[in-house]
PDB file of C-alpha atoms and ligand atoms in Angstrom:
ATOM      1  CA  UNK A 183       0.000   0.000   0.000  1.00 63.00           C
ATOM      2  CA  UNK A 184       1.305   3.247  -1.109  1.00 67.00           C
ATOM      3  CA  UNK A 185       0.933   6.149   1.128  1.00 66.00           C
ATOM      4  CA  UNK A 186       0.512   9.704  -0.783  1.00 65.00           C
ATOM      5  CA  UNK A 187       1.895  12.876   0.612  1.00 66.00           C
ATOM      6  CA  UNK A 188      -0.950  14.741   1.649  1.00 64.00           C
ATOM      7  CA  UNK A 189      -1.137  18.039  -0.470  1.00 60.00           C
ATOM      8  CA  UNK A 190      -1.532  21.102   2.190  1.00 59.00           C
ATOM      9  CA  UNK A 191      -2.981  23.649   0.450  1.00 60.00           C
ATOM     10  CA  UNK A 192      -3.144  26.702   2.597  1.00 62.00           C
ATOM     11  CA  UNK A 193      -4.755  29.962   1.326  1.00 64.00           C
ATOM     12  CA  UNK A 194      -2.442  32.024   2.475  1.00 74.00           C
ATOM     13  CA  UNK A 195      -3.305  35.373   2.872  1.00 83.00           C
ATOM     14  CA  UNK A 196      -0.783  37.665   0.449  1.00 92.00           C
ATOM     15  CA  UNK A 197      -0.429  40.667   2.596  1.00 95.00           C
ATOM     16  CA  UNK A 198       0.807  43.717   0.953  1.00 97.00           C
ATOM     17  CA  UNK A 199       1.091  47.418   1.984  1.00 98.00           C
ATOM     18  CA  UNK A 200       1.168  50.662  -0.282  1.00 98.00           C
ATOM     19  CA  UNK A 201       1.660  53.751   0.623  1.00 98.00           C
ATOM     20  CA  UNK A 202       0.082  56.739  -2.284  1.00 98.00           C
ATOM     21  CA  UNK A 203      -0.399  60.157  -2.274  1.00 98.00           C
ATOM     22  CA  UNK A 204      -4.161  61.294  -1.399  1.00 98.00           C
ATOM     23  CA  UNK A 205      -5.553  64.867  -1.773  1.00 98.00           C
ATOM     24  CA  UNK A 206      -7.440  66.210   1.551  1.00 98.00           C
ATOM     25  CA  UNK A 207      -6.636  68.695   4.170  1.00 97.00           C
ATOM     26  CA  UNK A 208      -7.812  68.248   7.568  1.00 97.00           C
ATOM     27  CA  UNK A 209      -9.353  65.853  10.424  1.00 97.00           C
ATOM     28  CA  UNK A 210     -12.682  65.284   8.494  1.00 97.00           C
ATOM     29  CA  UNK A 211     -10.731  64.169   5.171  1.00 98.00           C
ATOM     30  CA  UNK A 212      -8.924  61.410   7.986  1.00 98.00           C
ATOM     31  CA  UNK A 213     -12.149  60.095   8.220  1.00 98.00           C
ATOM     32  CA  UNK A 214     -13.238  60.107   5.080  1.00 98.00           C
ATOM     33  CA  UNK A 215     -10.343  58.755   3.451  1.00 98.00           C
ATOM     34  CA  UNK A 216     -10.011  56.082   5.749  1.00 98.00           C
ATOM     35  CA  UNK A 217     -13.625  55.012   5.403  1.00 98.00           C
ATOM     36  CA  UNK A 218     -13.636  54.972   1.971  1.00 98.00           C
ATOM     37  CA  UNK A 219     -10.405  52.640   1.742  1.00 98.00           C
ATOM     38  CA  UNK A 220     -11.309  50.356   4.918  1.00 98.00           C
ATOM     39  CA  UNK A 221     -13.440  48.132   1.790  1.00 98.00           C
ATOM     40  CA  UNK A 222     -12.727  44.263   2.259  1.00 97.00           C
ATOM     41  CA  UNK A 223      -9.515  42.774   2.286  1.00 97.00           C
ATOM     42  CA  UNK A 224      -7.938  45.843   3.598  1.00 98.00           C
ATOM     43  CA  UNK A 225      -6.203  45.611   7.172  1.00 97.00           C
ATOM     44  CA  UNK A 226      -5.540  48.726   8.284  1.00 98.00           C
ATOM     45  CA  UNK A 227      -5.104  52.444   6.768  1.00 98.00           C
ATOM     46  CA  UNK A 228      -3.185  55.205   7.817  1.00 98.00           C
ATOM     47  CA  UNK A 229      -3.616  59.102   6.243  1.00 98.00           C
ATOM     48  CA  UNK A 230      -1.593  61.842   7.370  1.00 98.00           C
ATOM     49  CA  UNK A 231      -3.108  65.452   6.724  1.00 97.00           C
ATOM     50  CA  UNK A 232       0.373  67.107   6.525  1.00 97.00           C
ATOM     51  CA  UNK A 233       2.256  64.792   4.215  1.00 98.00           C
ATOM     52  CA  UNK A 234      -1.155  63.790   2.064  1.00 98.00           C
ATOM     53  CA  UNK A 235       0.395  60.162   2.442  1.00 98.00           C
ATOM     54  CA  UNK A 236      -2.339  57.241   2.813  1.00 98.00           C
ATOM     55  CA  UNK A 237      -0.833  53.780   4.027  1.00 98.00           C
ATOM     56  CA  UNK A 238      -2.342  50.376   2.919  1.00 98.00           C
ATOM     57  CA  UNK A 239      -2.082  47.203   4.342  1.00 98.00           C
ATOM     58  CA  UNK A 240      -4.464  44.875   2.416  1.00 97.00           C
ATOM     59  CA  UNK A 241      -4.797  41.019   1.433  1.00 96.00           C
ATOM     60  CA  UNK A 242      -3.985  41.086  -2.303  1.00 96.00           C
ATOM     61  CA  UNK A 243      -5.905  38.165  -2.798  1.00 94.00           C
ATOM     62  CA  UNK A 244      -8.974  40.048  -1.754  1.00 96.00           C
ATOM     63  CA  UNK A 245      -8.710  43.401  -3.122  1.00 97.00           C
ATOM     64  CA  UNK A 246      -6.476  45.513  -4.914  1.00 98.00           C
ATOM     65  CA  UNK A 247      -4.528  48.868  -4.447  1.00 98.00           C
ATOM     66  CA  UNK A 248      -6.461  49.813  -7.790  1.00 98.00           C
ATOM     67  CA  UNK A 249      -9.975  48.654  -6.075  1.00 98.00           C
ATOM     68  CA  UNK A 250      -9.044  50.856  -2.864  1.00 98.00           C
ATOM     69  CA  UNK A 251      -7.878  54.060  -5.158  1.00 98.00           C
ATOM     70  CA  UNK A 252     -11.549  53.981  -6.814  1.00 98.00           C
ATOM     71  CA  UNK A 253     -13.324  53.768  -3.299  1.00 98.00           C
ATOM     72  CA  UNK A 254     -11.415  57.126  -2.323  1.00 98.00           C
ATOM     73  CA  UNK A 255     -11.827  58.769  -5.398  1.00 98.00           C
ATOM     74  CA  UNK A 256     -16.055  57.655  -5.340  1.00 98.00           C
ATOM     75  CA  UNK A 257     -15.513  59.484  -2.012  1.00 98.00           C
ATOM     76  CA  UNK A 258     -14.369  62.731  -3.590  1.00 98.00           C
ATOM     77  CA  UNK A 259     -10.549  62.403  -2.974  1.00 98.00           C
ATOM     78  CA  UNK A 260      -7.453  62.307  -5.894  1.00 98.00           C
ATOM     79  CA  UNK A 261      -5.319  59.095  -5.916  1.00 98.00           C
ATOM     80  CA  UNK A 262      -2.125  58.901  -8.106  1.00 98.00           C
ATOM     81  CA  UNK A 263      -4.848  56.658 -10.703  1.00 98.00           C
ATOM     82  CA  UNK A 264      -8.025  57.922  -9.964  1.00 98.00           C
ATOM     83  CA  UNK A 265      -9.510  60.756  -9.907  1.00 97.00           C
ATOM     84  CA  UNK A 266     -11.941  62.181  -7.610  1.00 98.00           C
ATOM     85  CA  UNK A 267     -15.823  62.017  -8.497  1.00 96.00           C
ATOM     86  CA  UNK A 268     -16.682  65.619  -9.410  1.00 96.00           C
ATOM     87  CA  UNK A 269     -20.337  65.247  -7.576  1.00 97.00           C
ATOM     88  CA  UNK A 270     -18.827  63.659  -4.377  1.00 97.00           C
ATOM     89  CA  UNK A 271     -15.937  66.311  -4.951  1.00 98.00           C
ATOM     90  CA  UNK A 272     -18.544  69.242  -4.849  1.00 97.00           C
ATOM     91  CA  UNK A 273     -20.317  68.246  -2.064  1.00 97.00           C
ATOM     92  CA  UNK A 274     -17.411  67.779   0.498  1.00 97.00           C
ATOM     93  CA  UNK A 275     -17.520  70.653   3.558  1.00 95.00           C
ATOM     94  CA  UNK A 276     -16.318  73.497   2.112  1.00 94.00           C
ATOM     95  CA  UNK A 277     -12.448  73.267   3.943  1.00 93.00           C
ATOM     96  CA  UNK A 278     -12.357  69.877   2.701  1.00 97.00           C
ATOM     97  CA  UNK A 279     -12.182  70.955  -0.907  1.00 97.00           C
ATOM     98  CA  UNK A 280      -8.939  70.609  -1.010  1.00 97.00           C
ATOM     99  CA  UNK A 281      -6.973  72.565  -4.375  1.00 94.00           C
ATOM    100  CA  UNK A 282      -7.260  70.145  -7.639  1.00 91.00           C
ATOM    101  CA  UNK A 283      -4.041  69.600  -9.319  1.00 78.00           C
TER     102      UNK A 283
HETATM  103 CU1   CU B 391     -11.282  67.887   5.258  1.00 91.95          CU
END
């Protein structure tokens, strides 16, 4: 009797983190921003208002840096890839409209 190697196969989770530059200015960007890229698969987020720098850490097998740019620009915020939705743009509190490049 022949005994076969069991096969493990483990769906490992492929943990990645980005960081990108996002358009906002203040507190009430923070939590914008960081609602609008906390979609699923993504672990944590981190936006700075002074250095416009948004940090990633996501499971690439669930999502995508790309999937998580389009959820902040829906929101009304530029990525380096997307840009922000003009409505959602418009209607963010006046010292959230940040200056477009
Ligand atoms: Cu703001």
């Amino acid at each position: 009797m022949t005994i076969l190697p069991t096969l493990q196969i483990v769906m490992a989770a492929e943990m990645k983190t980005d960081t990108i530059e996002v358009s906002g200015n203040c507190g009430m960007c923070e939590k914008r921003i960081v609602a609008a890229a906390s979609i699923k698969g993504v672990k944590s987020v981190q936006w700075d208002a002074q250095t416009e720098q948004l940090t990633v850490r996501y499971d690439a097998e669930k999502t995508s840096l790309d999937k998580i740019e389009q959820s902040i620009a829906r929101a009304g915020h530029d990525t380096p890839n997307h840009k922000a939705d003009e409505k959602a743009y418009n209607q963010l509190h006046t010292c959230c409209q940040y200056p477009r490049k």
